[in-house]
PDB file of C-alpha atoms in Angstrom:
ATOM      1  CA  UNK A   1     -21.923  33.244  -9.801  1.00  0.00           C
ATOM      2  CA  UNK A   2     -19.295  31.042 -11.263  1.00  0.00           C
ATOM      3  CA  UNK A   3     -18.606  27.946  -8.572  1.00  0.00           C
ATOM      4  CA  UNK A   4     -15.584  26.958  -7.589  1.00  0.00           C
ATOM      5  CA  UNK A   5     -13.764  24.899 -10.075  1.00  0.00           C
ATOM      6  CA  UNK A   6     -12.820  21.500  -8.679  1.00  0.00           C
ATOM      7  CA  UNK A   7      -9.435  20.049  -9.121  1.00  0.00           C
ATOM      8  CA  UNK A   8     -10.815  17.271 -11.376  1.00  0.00           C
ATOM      9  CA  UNK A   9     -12.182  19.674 -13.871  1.00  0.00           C
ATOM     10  CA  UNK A  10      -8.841  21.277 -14.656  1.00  0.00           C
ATOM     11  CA  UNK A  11      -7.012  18.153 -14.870  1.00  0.00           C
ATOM     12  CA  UNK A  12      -9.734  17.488 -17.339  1.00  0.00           C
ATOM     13  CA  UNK A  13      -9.245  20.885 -19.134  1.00  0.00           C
ATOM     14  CA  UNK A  14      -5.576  20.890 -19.097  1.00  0.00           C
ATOM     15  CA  UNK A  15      -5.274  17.387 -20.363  1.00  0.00           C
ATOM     16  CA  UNK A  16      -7.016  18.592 -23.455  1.00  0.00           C
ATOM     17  CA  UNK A  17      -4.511  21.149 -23.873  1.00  0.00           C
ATOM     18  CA  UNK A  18      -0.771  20.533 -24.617  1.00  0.00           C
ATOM     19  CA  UNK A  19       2.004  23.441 -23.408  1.00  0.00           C
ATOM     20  CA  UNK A  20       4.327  24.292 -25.568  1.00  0.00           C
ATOM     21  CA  UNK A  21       7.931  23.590 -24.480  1.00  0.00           C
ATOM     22  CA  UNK A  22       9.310  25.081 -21.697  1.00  0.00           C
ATOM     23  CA  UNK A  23      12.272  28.243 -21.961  1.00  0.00           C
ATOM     24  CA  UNK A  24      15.259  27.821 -20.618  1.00  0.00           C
ATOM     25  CA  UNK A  25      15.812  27.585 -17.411  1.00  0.00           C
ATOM     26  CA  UNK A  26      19.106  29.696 -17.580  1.00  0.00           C
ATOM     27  CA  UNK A  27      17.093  32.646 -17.969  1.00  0.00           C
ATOM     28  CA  UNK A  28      18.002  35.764 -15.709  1.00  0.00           C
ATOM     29  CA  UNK A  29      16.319  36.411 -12.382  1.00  0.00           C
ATOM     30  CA  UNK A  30      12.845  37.478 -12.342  1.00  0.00           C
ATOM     31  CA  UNK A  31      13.744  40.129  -9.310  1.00  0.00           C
ATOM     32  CA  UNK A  32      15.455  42.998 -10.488  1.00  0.00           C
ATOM     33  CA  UNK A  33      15.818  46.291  -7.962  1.00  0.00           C
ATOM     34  CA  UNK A  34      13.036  48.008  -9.379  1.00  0.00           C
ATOM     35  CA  UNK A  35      10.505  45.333  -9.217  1.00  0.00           C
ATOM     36  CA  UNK A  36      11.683  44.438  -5.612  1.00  0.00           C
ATOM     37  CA  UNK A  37      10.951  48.192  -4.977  1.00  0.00           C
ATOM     38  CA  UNK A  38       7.626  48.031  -6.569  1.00  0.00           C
ATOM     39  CA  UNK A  39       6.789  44.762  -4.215  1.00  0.00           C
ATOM     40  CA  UNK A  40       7.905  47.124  -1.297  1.00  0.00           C
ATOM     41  CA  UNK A  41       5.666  49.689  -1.646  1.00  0.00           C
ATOM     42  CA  UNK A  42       2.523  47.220  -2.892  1.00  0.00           C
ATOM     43  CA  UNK A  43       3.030  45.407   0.554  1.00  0.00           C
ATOM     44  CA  UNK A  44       3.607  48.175   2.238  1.00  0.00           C
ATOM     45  CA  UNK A  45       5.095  47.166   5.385  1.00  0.00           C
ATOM     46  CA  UNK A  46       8.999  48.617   4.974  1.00  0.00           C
ATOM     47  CA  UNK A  47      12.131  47.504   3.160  1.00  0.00           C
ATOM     48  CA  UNK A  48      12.046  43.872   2.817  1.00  0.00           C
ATOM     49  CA  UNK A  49      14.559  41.033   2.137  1.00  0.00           C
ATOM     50  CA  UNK A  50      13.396  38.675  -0.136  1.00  0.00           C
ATOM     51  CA  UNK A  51      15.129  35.140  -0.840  1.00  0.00           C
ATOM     52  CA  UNK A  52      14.982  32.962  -3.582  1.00  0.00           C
ATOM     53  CA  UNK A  53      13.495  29.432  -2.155  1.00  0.00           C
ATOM     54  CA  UNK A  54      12.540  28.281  -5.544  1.00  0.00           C
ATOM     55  CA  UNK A  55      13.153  28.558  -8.820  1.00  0.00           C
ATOM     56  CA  UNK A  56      11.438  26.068 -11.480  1.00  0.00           C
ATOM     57  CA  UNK A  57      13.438  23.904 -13.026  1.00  0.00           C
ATOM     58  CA  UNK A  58      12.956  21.494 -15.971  1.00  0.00           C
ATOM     59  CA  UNK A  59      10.903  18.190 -15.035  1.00  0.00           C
ATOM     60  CA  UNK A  60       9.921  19.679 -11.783  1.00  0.00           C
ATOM     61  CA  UNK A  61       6.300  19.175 -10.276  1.00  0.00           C
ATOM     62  CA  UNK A  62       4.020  20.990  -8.267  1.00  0.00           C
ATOM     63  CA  UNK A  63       5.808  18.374  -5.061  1.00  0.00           C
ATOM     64  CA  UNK A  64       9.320  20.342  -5.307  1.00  0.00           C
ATOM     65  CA  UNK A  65       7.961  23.826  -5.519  1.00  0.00           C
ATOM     66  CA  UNK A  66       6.061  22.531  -2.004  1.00  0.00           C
ATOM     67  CA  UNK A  67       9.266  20.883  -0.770  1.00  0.00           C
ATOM     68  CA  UNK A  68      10.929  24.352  -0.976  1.00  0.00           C
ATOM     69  CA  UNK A  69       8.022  26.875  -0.141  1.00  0.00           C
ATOM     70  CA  UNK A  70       6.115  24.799   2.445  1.00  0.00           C
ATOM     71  CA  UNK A  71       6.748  25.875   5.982  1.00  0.00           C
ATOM     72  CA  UNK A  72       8.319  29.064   5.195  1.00  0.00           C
ATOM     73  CA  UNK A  73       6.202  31.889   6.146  1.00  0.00           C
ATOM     74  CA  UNK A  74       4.700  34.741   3.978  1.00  0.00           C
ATOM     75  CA  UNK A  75       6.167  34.507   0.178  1.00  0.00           C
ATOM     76  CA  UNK A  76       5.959  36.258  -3.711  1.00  0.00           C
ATOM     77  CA  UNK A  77       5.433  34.041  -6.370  1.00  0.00           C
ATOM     78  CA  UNK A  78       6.420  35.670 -10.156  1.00  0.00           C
ATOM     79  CA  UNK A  79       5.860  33.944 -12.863  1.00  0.00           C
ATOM     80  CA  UNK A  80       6.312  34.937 -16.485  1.00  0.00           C
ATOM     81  CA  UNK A  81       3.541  33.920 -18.009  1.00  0.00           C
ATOM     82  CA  UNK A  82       3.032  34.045 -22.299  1.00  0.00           C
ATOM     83  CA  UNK A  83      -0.272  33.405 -24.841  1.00  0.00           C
ATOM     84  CA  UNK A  84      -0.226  31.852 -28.541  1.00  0.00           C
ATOM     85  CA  UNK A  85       0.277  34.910 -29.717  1.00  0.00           C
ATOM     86  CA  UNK A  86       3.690  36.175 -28.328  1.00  0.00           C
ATOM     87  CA  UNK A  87       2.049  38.393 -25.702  1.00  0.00           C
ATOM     88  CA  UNK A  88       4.123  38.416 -21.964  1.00  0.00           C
ATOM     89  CA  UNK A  89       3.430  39.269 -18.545  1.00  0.00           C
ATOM     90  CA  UNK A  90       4.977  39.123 -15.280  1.00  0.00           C
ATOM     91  CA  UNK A  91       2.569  38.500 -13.004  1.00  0.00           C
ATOM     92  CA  UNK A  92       2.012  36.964  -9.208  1.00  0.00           C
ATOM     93  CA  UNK A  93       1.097  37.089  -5.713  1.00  0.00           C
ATOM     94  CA  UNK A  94       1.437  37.523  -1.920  1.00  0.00           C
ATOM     95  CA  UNK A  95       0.468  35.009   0.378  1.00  0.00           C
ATOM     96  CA  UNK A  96       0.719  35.607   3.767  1.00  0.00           C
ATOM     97  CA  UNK A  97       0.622  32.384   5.283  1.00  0.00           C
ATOM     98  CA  UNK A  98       3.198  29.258   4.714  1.00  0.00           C
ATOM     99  CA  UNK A  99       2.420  27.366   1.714  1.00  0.00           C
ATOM    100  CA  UNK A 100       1.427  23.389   2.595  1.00  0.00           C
ATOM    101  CA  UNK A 101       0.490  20.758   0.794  1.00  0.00           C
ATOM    102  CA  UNK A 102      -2.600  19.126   2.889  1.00  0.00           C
ATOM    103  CA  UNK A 103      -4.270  21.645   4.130  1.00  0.00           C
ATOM    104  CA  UNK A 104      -6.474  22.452   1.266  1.00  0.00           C
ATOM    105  CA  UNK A 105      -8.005  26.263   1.576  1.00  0.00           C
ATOM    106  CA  UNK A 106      -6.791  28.679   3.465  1.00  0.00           C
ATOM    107  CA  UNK A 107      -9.325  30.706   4.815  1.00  0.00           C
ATOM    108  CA  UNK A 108      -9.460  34.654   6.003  1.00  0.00           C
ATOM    109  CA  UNK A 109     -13.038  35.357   7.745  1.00  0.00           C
ATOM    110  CA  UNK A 110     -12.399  38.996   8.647  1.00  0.00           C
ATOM    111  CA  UNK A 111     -10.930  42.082   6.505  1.00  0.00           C
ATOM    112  CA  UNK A 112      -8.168  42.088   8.585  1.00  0.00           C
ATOM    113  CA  UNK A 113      -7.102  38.451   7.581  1.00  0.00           C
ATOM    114  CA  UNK A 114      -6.674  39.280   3.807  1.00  0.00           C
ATOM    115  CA  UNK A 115      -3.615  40.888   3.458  1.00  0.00           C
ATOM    116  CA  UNK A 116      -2.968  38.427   0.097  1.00  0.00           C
ATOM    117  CA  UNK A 117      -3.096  39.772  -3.328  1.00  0.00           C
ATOM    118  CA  UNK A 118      -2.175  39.172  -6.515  1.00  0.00           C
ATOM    119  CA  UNK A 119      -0.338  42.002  -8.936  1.00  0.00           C
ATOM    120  CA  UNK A 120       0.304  42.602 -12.892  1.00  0.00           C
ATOM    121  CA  UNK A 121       3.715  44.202 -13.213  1.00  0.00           C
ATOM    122  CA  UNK A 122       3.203  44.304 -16.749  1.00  0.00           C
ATOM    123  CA  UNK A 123       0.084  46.044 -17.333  1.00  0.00           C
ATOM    124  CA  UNK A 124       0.202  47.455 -13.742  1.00  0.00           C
ATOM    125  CA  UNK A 125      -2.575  46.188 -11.360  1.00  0.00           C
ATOM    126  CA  UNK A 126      -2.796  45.117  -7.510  1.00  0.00           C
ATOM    127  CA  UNK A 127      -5.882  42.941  -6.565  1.00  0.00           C
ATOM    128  CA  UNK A 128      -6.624  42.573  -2.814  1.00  0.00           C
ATOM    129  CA  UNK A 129      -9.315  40.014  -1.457  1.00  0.00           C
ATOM    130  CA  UNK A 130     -13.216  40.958  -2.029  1.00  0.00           C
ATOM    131  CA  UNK A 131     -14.191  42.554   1.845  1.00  0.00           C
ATOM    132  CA  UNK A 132     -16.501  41.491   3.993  1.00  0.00           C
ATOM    133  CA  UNK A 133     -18.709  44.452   3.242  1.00  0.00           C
ATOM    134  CA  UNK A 134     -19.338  43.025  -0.624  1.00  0.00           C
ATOM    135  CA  UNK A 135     -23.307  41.478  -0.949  1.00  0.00           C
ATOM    136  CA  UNK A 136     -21.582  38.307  -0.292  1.00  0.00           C
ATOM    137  CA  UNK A 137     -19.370  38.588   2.529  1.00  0.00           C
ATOM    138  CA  UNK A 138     -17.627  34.735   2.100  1.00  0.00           C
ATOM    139  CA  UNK A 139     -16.490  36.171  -1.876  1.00  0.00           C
ATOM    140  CA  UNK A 140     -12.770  37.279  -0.386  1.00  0.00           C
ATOM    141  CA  UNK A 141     -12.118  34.442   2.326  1.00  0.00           C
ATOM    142  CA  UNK A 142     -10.237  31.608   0.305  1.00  0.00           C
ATOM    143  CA  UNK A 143      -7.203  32.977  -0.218  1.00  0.00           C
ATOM    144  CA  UNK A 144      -4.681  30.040  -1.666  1.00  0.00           C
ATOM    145  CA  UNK A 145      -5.548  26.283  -2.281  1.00  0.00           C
ATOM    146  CA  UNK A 146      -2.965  23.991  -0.757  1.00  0.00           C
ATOM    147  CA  UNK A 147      -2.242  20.615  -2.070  1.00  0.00           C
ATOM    148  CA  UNK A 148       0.307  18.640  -3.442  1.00  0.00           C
ATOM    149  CA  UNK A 149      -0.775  18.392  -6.898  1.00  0.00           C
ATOM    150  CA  UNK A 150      -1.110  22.273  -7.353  1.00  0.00           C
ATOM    151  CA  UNK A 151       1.443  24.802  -7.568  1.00  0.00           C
ATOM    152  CA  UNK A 152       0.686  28.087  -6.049  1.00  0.00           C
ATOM    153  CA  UNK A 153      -2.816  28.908  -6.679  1.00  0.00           C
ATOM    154  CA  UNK A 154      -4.341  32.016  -5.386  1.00  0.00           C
ATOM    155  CA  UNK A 155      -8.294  32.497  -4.694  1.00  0.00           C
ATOM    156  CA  UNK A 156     -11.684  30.221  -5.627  1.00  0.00           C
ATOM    157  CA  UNK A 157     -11.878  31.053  -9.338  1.00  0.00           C
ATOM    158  CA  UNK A 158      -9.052  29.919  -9.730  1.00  0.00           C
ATOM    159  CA  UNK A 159      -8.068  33.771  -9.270  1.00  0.00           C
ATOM    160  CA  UNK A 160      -4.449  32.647 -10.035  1.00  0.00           C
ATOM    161  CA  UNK A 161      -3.745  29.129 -10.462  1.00  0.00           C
ATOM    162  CA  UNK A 162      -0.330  26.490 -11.277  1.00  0.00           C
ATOM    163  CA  UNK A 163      -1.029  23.110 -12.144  1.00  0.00           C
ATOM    164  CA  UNK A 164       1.071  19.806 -11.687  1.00  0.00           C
ATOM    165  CA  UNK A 165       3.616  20.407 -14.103  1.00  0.00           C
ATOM    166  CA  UNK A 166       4.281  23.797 -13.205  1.00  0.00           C
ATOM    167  CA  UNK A 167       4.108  24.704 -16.998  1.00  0.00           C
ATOM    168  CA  UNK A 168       0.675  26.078 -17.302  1.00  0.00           C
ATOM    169  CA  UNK A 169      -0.964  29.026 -15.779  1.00  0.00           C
ATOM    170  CA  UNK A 170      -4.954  30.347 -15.340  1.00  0.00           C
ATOM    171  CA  UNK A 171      -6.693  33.022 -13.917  1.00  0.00           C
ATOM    172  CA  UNK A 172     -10.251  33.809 -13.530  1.00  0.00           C
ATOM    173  CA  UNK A 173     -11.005  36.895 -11.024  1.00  0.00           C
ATOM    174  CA  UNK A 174     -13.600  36.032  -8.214  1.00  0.00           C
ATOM    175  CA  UNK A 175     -11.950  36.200  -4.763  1.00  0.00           C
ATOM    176  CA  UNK A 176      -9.535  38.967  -5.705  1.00  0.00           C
ATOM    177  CA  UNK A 177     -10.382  42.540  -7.121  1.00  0.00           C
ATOM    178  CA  UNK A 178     -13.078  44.402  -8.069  1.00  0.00           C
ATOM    179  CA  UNK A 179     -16.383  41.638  -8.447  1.00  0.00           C
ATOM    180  CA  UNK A 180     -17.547  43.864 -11.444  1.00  0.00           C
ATOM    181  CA  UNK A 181     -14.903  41.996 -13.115  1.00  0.00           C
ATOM    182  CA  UNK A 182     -15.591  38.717 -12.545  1.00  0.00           C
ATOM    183  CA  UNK A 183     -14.473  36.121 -14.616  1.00  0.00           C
ATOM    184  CA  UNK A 184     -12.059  38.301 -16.262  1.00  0.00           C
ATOM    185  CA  UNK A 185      -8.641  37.417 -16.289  1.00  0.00           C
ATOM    186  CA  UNK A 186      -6.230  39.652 -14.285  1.00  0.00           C
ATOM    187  CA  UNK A 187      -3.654  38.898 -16.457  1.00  0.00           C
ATOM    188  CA  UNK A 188      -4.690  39.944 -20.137  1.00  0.00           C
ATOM    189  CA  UNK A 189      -8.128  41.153 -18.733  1.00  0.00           C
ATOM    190  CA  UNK A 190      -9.428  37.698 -21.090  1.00  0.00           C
ATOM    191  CA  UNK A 191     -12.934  36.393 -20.136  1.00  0.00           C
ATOM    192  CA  UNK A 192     -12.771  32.594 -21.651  1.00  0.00           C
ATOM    193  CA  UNK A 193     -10.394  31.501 -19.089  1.00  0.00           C
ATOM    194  CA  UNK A 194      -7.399  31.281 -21.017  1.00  0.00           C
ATOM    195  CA  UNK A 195      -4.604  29.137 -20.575  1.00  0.00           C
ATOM    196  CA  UNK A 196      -0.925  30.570 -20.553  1.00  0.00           C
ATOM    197  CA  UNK A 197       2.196  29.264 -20.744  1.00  0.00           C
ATOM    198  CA  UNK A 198       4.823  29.310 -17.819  1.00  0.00           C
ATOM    199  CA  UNK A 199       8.103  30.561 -19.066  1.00  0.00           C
ATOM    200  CA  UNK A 200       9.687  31.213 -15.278  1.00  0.00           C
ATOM    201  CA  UNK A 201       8.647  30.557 -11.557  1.00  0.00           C
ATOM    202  CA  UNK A 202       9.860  31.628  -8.448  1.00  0.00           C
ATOM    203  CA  UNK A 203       9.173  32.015  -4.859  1.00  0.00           C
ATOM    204  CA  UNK A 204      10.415  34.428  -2.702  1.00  0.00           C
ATOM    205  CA  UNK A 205      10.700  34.246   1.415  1.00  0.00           C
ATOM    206  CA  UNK A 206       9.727  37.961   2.555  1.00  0.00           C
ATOM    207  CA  UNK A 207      11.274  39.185   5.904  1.00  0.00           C
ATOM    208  CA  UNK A 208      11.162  42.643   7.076  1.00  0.00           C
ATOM    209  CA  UNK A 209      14.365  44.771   6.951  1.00  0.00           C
ATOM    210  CA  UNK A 210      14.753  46.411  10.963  1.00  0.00           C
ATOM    211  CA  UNK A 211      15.125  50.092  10.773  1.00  0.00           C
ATOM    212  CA  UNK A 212      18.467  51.915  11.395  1.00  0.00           C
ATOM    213  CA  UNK A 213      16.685  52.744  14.860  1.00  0.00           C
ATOM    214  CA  UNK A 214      15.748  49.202  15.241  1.00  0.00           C
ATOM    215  CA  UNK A 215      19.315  48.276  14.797  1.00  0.00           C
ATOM    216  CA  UNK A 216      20.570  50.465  17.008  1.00  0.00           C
ATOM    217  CA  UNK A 217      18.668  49.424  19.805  1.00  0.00           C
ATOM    218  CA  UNK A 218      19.473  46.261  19.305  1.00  0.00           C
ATOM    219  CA  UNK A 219      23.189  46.954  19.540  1.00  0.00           C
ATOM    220  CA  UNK A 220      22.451  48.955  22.096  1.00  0.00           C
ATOM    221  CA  UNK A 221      21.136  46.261  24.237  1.00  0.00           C
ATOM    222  CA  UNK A 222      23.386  43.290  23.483  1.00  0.00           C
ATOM    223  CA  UNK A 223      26.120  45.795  24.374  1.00  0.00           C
ATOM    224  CA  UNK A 224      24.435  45.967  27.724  1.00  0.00           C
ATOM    225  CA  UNK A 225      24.189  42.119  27.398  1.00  0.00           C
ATOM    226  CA  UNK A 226      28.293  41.602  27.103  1.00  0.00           C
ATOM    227  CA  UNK A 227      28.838  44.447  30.180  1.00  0.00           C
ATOM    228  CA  UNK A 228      26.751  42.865  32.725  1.00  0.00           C
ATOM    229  CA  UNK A 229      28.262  39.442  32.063  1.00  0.00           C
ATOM    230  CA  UNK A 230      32.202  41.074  32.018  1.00  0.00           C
ATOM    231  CA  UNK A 231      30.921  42.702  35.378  1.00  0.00           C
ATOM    232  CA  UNK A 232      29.888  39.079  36.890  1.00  0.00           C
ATOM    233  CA  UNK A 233      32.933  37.590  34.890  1.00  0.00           C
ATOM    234  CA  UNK A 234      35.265  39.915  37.223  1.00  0.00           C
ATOM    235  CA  UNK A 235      32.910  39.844  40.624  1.00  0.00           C
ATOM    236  CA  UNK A 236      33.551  36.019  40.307  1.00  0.00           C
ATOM    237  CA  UNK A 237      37.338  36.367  40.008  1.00  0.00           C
TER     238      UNK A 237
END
């Protein structure tokens, strides 16, 4: 089984390896209503509203993407991610914990824990944490890595991962999807653990959209709120 690689190790790799320049940052959104639709229904938990907390700009480092996204609660990452050989994907993930940038792995023990996963809207794919019930139950449980020198990186392969610059993307499949597959890159299904170029980045704050019932109990009961203190208002008089 392929170990995790250390930090060192890419910085070795990708210091070998120059990215081309980076597009323009001008460049439309990377959310459009169908793919926010599509991120609905993948997640599964109801209409959502997602915010833009980041968007990469030129000469930014993995430190600003963590001085928007840290702190702020479950998040989609897109990226649009291209080879040497003109081919493009849209790709990211879920992480349902804050990003941070000390605390190093985030872990998920249990099944219920990994609710992460990372997605191909391109070619389409989802790919949900290894379970508890695989040969090797730990395989699923390191969901992001968390530090200041890494952008969001998802899983111990790296399954998904950013580096410093924010310009160059990997992905080598071992805590997400299907283990058959791993080593393979989710992203052009590539088993030498391609680099990519990053054309776009952003993150994405999720929050969950109340139903129209939910809203109407709620306006229900601050109504009940602004009576009772208009009946003490008038007692008092």
């Amino acid at each position: 089984m392929k170990k995790i690689v250390a930090a060192g190790a890419l910085a070795a790799a990708l210091a070998a390896w120059t990215s081309p320049a980076l597009a323009q940052t001008s460049s439309p959104s990377l959310l459009d209503p169908v793919l926010h639709g599509q991120l609905e229904r993948w997640l599964g938990a109801g209409p959502l509203y997602l915010e833009n907390i980041y968007t990469r700009q030129t000469g930014h480092f993995a430190v600003d993407f963590h001085a928007a996204a840290d702190g702020k609660g479950d998040t989609f990452t897109l990226m649009r991610v291209s080879d040497e050989e003109g081919g493009s994907w849209l790709v990211g993930g879920y992480n349902p914990q804050s990003w941070s940038s000390t605390d190093g792995w985030h872990v998920a023990a249990r099944d219920w824990q990994r609710t992460a996963f990372l997605f191909n809207y391109t070619d389409p794919a989802v790919l949900r944490p290894v379970p508890t019930s695989y040969i090797l139950p730990s395989q699923g449980s390191l969901l992001t890595y968390n530090w200041p020198d890494h952008g969001p990186t998802f899983g111990q392969g790296p399954d998904l991962f950013v580096n410093n610059a924010l310009d160059t993307a990997l992905a080598w499949q071992l805590t997400y999807g299907d283990p058959a597959f791993q080593g393979r890159s989710f992203i052009d299904g590539s088993v030498d653990g391609q680099f990519m170029r990053i054309d776009a980045l952003e993150v994405y704050s999720v929050a969950l959209i109340p139903e129209p019932q939910t809203w109407a109990m709620l306006v229900g009961g601050l109504g009940v709120v602004g009576w009772a203190a208009r009946r003490r208002s008038r007692a008092k008089a």
